[in-house]
CSV table of C-alpha atoms and ligand atoms in Angstrom, one decimal:
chain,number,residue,atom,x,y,z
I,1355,UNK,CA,24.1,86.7,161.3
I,1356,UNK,CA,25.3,84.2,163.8
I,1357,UNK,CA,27.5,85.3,166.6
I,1358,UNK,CA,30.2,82.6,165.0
I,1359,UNK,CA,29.9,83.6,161.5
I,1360,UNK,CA,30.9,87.3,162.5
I,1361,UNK,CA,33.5,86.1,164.4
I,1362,UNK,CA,34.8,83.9,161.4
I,1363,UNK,CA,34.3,87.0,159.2
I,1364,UNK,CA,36.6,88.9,161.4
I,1365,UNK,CA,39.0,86.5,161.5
I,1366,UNK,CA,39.2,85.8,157.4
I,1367,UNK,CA,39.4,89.6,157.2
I,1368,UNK,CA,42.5,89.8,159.6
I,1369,UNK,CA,44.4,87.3,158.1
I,1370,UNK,CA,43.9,89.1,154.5
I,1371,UNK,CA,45.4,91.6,156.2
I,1372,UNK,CA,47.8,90.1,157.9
I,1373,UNK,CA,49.0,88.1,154.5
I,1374,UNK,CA,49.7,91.5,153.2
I,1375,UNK,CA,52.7,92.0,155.3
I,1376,UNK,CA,56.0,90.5,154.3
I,1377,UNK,CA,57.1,88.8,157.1
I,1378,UNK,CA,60.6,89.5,158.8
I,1379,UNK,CA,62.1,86.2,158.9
I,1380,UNK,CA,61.4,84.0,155.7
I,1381,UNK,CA,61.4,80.2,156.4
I,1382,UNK,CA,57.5,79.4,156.3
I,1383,UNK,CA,56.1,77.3,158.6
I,1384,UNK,CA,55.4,74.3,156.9
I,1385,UNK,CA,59.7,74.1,156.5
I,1386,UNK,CA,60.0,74.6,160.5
I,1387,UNK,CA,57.3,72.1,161.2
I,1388,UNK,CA,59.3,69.4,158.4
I,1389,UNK,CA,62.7,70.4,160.0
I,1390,UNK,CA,61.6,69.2,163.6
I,1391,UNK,CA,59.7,66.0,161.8
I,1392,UNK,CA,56.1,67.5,162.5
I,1393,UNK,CA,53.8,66.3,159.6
I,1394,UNK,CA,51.1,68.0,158.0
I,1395,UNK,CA,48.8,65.4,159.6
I,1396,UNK,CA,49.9,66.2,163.5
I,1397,UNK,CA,50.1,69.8,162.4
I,1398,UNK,CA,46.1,69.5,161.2
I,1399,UNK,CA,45.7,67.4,164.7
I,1400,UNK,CA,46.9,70.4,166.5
I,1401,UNK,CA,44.8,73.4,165.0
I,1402,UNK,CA,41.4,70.6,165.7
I,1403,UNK,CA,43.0,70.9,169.5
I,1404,UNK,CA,43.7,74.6,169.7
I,1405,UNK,CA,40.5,75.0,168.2
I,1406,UNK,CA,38.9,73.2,170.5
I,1407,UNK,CA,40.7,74.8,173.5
I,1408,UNK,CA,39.8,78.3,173.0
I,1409,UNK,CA,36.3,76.6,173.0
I,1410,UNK,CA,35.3,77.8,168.9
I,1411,UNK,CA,33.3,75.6,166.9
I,1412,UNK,CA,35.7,72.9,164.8
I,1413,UNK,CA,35.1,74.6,161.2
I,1414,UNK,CA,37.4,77.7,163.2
I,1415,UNK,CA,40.0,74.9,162.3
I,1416,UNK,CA,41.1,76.2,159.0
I,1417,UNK,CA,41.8,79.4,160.5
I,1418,UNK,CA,43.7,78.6,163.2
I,1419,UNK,CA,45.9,76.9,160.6
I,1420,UNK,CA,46.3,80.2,158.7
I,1421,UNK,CA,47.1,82.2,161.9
I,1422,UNK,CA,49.5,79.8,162.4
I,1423,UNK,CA,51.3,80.2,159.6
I,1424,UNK,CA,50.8,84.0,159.1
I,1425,UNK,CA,51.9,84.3,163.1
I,1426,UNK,CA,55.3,85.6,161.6
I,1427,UNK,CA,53.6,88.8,160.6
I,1428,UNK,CA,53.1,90.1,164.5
I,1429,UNK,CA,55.9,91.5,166.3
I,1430,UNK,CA,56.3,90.1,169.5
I,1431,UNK,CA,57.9,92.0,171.9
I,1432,UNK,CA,58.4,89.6,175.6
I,1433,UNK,CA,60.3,91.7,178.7
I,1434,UNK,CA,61.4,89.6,181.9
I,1435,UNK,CA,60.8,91.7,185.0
I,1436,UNK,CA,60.9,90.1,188.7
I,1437,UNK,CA,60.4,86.3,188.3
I,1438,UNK,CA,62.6,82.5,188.0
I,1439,UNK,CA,61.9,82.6,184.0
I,1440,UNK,CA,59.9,79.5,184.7
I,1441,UNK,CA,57.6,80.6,182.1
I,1442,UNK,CA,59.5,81.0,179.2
I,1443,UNK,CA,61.0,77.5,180.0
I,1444,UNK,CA,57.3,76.5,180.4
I,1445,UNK,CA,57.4,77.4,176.2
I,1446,UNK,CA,60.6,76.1,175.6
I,1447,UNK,CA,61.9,73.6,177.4
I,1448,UNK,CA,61.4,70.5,175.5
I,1449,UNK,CA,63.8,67.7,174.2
I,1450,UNK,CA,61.7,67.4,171.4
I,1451,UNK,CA,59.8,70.9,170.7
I,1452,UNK,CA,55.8,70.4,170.8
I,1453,UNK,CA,54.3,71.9,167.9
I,1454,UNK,CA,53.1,75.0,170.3
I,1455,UNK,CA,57.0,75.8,171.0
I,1456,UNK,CA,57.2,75.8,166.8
I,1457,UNK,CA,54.7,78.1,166.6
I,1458,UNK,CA,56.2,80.2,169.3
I,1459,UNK,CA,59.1,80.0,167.3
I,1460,UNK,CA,57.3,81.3,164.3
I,1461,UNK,CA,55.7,84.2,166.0
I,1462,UNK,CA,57.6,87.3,165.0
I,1463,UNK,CA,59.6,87.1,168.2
I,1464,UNK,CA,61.9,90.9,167.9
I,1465,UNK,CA,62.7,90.8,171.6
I,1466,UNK,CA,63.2,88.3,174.6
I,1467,UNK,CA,66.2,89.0,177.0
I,1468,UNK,CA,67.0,84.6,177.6
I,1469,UNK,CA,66.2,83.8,174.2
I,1470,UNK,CA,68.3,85.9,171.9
I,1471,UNK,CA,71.6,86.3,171.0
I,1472,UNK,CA,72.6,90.4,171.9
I,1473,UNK,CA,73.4,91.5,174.8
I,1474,UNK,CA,74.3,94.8,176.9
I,1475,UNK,CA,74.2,97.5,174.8
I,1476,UNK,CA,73.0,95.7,171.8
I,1477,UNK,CA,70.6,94.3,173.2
I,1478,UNK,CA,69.1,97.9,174.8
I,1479,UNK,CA,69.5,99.3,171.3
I,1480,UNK,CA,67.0,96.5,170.0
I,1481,UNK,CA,64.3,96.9,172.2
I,1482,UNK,CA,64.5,100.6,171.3
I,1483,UNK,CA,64.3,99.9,167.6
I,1484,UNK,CA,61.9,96.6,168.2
I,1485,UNK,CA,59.3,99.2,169.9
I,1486,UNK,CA,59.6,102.3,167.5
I,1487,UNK,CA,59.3,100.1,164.3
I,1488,UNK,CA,56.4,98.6,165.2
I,1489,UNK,CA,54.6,100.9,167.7
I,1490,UNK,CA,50.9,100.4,167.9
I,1491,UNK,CA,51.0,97.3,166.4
I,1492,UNK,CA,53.2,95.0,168.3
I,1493,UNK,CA,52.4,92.3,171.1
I,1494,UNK,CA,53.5,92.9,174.5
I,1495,UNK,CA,54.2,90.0,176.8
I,1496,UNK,CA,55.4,90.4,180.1
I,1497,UNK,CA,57.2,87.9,182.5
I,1498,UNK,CA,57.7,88.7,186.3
I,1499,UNK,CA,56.1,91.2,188.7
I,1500,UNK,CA,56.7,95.3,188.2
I,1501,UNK,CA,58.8,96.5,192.0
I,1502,UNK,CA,57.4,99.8,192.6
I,1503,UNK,CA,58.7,100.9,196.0
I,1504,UNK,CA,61.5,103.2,196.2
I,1505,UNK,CA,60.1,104.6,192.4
I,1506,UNK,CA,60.5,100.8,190.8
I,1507,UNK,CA,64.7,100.9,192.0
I,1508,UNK,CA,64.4,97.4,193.2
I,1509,UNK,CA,64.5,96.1,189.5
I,1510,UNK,CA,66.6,98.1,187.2
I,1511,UNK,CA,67.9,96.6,183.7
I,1512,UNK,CA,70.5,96.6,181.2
I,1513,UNK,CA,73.2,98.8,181.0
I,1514,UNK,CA,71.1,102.2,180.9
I,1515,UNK,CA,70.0,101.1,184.8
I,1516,UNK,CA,66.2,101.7,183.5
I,1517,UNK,CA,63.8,100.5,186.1
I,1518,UNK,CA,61.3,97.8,185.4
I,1519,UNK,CA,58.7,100.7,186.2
I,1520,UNK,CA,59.7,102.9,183.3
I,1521,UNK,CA,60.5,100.3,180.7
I,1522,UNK,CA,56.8,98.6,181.2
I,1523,UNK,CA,55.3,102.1,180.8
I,1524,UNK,CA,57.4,102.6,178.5
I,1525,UNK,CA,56.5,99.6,176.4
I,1526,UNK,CA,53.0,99.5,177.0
I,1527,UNK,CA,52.2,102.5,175.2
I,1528,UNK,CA,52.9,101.3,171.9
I,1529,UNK,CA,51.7,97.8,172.0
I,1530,UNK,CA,48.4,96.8,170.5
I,1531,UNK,CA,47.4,94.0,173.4
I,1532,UNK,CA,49.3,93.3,176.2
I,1533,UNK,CA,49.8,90.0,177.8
I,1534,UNK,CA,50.9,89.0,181.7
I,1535,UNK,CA,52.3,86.0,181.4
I,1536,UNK,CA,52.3,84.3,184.8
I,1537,UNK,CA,51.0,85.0,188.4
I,1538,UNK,CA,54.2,87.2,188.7
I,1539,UNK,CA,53.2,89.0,185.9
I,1540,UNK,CA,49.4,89.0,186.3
I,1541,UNK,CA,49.1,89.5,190.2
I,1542,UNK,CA,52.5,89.9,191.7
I,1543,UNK,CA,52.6,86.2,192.2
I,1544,UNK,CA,55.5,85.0,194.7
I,1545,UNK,CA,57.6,89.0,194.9
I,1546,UNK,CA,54.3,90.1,196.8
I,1547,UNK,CA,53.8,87.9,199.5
I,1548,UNK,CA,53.8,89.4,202.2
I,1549,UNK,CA,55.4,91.3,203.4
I,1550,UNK,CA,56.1,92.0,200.0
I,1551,UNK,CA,59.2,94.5,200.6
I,1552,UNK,CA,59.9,96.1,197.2
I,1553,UNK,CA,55.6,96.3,196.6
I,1554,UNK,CA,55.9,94.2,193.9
I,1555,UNK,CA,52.7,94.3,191.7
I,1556,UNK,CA,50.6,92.8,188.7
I,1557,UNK,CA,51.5,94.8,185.6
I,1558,UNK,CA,47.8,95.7,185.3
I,1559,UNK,CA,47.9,97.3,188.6
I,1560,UNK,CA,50.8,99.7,187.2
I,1561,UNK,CA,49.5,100.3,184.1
I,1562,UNK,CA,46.7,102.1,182.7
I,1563,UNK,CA,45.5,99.3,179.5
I,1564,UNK,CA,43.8,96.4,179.2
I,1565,UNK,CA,46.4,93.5,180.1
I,1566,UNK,CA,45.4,89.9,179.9
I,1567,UNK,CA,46.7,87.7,182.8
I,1568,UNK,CA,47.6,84.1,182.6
I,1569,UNK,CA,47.8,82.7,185.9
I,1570,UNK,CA,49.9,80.2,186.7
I,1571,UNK,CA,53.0,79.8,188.2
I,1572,UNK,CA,54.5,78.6,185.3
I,1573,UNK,CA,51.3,78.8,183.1
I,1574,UNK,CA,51.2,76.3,180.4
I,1575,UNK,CA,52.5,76.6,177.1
I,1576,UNK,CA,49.0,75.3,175.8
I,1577,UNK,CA,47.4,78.8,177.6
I,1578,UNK,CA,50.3,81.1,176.2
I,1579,UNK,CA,50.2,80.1,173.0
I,1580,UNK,CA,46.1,80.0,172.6
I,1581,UNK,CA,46.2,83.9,173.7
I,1582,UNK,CA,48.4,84.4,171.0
I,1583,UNK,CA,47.2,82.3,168.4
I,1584,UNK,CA,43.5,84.2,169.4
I,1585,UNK,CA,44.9,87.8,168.9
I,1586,UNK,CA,46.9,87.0,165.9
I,1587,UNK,CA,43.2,85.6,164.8
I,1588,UNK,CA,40.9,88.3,165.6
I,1589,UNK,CA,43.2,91.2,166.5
I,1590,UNK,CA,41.3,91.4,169.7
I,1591,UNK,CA,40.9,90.0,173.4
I,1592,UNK,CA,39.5,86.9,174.0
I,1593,UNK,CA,36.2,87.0,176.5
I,1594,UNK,CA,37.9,87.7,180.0
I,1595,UNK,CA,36.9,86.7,183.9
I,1596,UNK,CA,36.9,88.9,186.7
I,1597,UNK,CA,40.7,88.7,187.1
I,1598,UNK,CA,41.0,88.9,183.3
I,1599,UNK,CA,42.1,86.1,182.3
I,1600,UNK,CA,40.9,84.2,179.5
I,1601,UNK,CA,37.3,82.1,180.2
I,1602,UNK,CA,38.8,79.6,177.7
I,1603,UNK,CA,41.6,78.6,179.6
I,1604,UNK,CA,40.5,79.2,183.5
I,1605,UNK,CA,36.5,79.2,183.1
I,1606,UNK,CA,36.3,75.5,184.7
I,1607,UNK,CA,38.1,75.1,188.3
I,1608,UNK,CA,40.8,72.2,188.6
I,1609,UNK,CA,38.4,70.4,190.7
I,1610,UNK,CA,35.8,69.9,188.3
I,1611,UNK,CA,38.2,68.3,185.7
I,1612,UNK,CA,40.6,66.4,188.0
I,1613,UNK,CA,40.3,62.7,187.6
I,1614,UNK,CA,40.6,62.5,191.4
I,1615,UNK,CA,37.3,64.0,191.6
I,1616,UNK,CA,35.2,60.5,192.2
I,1617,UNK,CA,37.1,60.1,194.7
I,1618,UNK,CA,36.5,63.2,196.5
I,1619,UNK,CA,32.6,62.4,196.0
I,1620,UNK,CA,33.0,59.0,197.5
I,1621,UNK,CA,35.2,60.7,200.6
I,1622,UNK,CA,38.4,58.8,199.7
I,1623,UNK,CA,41.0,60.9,200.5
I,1624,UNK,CA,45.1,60.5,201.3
I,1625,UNK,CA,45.3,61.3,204.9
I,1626,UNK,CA,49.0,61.6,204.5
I,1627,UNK,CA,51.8,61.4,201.7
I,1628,UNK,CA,53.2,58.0,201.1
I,1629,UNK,CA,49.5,55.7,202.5
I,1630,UNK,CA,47.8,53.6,200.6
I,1631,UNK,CA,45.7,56.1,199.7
I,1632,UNK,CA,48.2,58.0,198.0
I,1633,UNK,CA,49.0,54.7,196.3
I,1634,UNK,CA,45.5,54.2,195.0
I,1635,UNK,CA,45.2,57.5,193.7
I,1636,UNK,CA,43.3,59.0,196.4
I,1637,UNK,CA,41.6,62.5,196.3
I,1638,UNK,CA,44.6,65.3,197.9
I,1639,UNK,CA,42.1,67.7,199.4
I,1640,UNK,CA,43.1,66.6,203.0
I,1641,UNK,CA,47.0,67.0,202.3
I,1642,UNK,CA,45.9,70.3,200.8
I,1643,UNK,CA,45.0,70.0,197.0
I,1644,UNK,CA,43.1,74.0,196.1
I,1645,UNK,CA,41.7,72.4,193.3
I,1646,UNK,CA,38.6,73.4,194.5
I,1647,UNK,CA,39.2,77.6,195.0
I,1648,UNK,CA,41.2,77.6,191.8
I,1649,UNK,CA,40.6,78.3,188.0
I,1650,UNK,CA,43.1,77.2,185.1
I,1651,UNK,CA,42.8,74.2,183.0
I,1652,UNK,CA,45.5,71.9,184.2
I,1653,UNK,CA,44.1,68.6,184.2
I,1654,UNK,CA,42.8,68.9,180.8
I,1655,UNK,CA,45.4,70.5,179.1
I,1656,UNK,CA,48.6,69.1,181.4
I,1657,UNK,CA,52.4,69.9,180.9
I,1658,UNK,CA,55.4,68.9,178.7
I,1659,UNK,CA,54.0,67.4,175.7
I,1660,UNK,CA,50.9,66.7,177.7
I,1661,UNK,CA,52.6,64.4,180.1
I,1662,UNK,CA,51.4,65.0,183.5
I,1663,UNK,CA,50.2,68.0,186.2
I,1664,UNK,CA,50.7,68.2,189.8
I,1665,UNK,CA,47.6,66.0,191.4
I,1666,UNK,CA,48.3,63.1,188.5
I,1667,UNK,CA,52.5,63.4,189.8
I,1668,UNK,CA,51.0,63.1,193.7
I,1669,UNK,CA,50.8,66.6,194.6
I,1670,UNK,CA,47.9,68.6,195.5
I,1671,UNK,CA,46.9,71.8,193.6
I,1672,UNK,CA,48.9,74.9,195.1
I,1673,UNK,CA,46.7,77.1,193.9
I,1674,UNK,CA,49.2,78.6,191.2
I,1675,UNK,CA,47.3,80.8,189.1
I,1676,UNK,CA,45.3,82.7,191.8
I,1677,UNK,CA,45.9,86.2,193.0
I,1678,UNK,CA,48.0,86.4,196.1
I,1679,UNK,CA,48.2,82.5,196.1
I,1680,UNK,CA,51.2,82.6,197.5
I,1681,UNK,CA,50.1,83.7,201.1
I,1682,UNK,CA,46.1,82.8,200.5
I,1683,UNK,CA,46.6,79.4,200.0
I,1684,UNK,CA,49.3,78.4,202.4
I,1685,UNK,CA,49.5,76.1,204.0
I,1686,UNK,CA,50.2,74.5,200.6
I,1687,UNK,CA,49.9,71.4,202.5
I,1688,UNK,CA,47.1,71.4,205.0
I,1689,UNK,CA,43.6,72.3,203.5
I,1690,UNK,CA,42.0,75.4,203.8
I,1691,UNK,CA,38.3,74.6,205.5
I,1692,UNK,CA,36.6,77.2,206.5
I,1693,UNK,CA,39.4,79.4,207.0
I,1694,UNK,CA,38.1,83.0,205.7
I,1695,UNK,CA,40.2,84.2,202.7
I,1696,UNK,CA,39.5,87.5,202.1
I,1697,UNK,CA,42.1,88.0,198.9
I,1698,UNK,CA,39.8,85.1,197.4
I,1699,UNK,CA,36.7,87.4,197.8
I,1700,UNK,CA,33.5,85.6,198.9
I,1701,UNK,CA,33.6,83.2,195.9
I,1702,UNK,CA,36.2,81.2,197.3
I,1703,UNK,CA,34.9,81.0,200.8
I,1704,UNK,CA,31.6,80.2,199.7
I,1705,UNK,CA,33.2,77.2,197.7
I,1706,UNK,CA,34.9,76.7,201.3
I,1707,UNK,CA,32.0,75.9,203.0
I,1708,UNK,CA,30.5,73.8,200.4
I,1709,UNK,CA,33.4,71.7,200.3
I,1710,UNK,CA,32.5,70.8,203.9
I,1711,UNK,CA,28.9,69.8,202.6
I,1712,UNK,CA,30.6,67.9,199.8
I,1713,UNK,CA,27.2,67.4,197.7
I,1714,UNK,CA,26.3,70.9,196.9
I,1715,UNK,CA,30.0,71.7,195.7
I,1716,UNK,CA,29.7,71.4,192.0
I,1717,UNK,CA,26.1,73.4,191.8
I,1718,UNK,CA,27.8,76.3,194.5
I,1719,UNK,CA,30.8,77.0,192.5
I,1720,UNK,CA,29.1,77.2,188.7
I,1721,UNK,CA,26.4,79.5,190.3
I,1722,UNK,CA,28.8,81.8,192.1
I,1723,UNK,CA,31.0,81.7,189.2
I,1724,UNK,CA,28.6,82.7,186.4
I,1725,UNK,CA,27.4,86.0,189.2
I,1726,UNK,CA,30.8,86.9,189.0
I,1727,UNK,CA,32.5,86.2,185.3
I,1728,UNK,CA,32.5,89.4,183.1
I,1729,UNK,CA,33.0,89.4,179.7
I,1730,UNK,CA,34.9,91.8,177.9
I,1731,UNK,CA,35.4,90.6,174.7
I,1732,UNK,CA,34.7,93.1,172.5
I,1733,UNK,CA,36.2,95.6,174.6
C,2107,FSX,FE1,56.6,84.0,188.0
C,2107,FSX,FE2,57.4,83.4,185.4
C,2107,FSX,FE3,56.3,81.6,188.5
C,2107,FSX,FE4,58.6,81.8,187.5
C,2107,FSX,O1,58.6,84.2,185.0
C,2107,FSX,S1,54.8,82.9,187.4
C,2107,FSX,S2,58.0,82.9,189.4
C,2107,FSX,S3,57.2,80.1,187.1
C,2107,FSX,O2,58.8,82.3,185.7
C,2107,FSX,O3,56.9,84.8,186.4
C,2108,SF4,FE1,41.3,66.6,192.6
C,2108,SF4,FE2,42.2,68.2,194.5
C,2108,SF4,FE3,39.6,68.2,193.9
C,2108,SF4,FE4,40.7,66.1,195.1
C,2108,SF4,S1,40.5,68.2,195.9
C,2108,SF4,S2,39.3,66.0,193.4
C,2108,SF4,S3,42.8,66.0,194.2
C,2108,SF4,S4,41.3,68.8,192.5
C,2109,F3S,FE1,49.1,75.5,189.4
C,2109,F3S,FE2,47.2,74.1,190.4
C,2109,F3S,FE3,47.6,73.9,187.9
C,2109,F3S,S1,49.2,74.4,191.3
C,2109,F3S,S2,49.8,74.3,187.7
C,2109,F3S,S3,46.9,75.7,189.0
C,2109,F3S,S4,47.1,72.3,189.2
């Protein structure tokens, strides 16, 4: 048997199982999607693309419909910890919801501090409930970086004065797969730069389960919702890079996908904001793009209904959804060269110095990238 065929036989078998379960909240999905004026034609246009994304073969499509609409069956349990929130309003923040913020929707959602109505006590009292009536089976997604010095007392929350520390261990060991949304999440993101006072750190570093991390500072709702959509699929982690994040969303680096890329290969670069280079839509690498040191799927995926992403609004690449980014990419402004950045680890330096022999880029970065890429899916 094919390696797709078992997958699609693990899949069909979840979502028997999953259909088994009465669901919390009743509206099916096919109401939400008519109440927001989604058709069943854009909501078939949108399992093609999320198939697509999370790079399975398009007769996955049906299935990804199904998990769609079964997605009310797994509890979803989302903590905020040391962060702006920028990701949830990543999800949410829409004047007209995509169909990804529907789905979100949809997803058994039991507890998110911004998005529901409790509060103080209440609110304390269903988180408890949330993780005892569903422990073992629940997702857990987690926004913002985990404080540790002083035993975690540089985050405490709710009324109980709990530290972030003992609520994520806490929650962690019931949940069935855990999920770092965002580089605050995943690596620390902007609470660890140095000198990183309150030793603010990736929840997989305080923690002792497999965590997916989704880099990105906000990540986009396109790679949030995939992750979910996958587990609620195949009750299982997608395949996984060394920083374990998912190869679907941040196998490829920006710089490979950007449509400024011909012009990097023809050495037609803005020399500063605001020339004519910048006008003609110029490669950034010289005002500082780190497209090429960093993995996510920005320019294929974008923002906001598919809009735009930072080099197509002028800007270049910060780096976002790299470890440490925050101090190993600065200045976000000025490109690197061949400065030697260790938190990087020799991939990124070695795509460094390619960059300054332009040609052998493309071929150094693949290579160096498939040494390196581990794959933990059936972990
Ligand atoms: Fe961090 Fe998310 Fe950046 Fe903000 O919470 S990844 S600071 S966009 O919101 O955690
Ligand atoms: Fe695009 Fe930046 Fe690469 Fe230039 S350096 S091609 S702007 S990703
Ligand atoms: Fe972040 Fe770079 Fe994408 S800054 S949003 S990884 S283009």
């Amino acid at each position: 048997m094919g390696q797709y065929d078992a997958l699609y036989n693990r899949g069909e078998k979840r979502i028997a199982e999953l259909q088994k379960i009465t669901p919390v909240k009743s509206t099916p999905l096919q109401q939400k999607l008519e109440q927001h004026g989604i058709s069943r034609r854009d909501f078939m246009t949108w399992t093609a693309k999320v198939t697509t994304m999370l790079s399975l073969p398009l007769s996955f499509s049906p299935l990804v419909a199904q998990a769609a609409e079964i997605a009310d069956r797994v509890p979803l349990i989302w903590l905020h910890m040391a962060e702006c929130t920028g990701c949830s309003e990543s999800l949410i923040r829409a004047d007209t919801p995509s169909i990804d913020a529907v789905i979100f929707d949809h997803i058994s959602l039991e507890y998110h501090e911004t998005l529901m109505a409790a509060s103080g006590w209440q609110a304390e009292e269903n988180l408890e409930h949330a993780l005892e009536a569903y422990k073992g089976g629940y997702v857990l997604a987690v926004e913002g970086a985990i404080p540790t010095a002083n035993n975690g007392h540089f985050l405490t929350v709710g009324c109980k004065g709990h530290t972030g520390l003992d609520i994520i261990h806490h929650a962690a060991e019931g949940a069935a797969a855990i999920v770092s949304v965002g580089t605050c999440a995943a690596f620390g993101g902007v609470q660890a730069a140095s000198p990183n006072p309150t030793e603010a750190k990736g929840v997989g570093e305080v923690i002792h389960k497999p965590v997916v991390n989704l880099g990105g500072c906000p990540p986009s709702e396109k790679n949030i919702v995939g992750t979910l959509m996958y587990f609620i699929m195949f009750g299982k982690l997608p395949a996984l890079d060394m920083y374990n994040r998912p190869k679907w969303a941040y196998g490829a680096r920006v710089h490979d996908n950007c449509e400024r890329r011909g012009r990097f290969d023809a050495g037609e670069f803005v020399e500063k904001f605001g020339d004519q280079g910048a006008k003609d839509g110029y490669c950034l690498y010289k005002v500082g793009c780190k497209g090429p040191y960093t993995y996510n799927n920005c320019p294929t995926e974008r923002f906001n209904h598919h809009t735009s992403w930072p080099v197509l609004a002028g800007h270049g690449c910060i780096g976002c959804s790299e470890p440490n980014f925050w101090d190993a990419m600065a200045d976000f402004e000025k490109p690197l060269g061949r400065r030697d950045i260790h938190s990087l680890d020799m991939t990124a330096d070695m795509i460094g110095t390619a960059i300054l022999g332009v040609t052998a880029v493309g071929i150094g970065a693949h290579a160096v990238a498939g040494v390196f890429a581990k794959d933990v899916e059936d972990k």
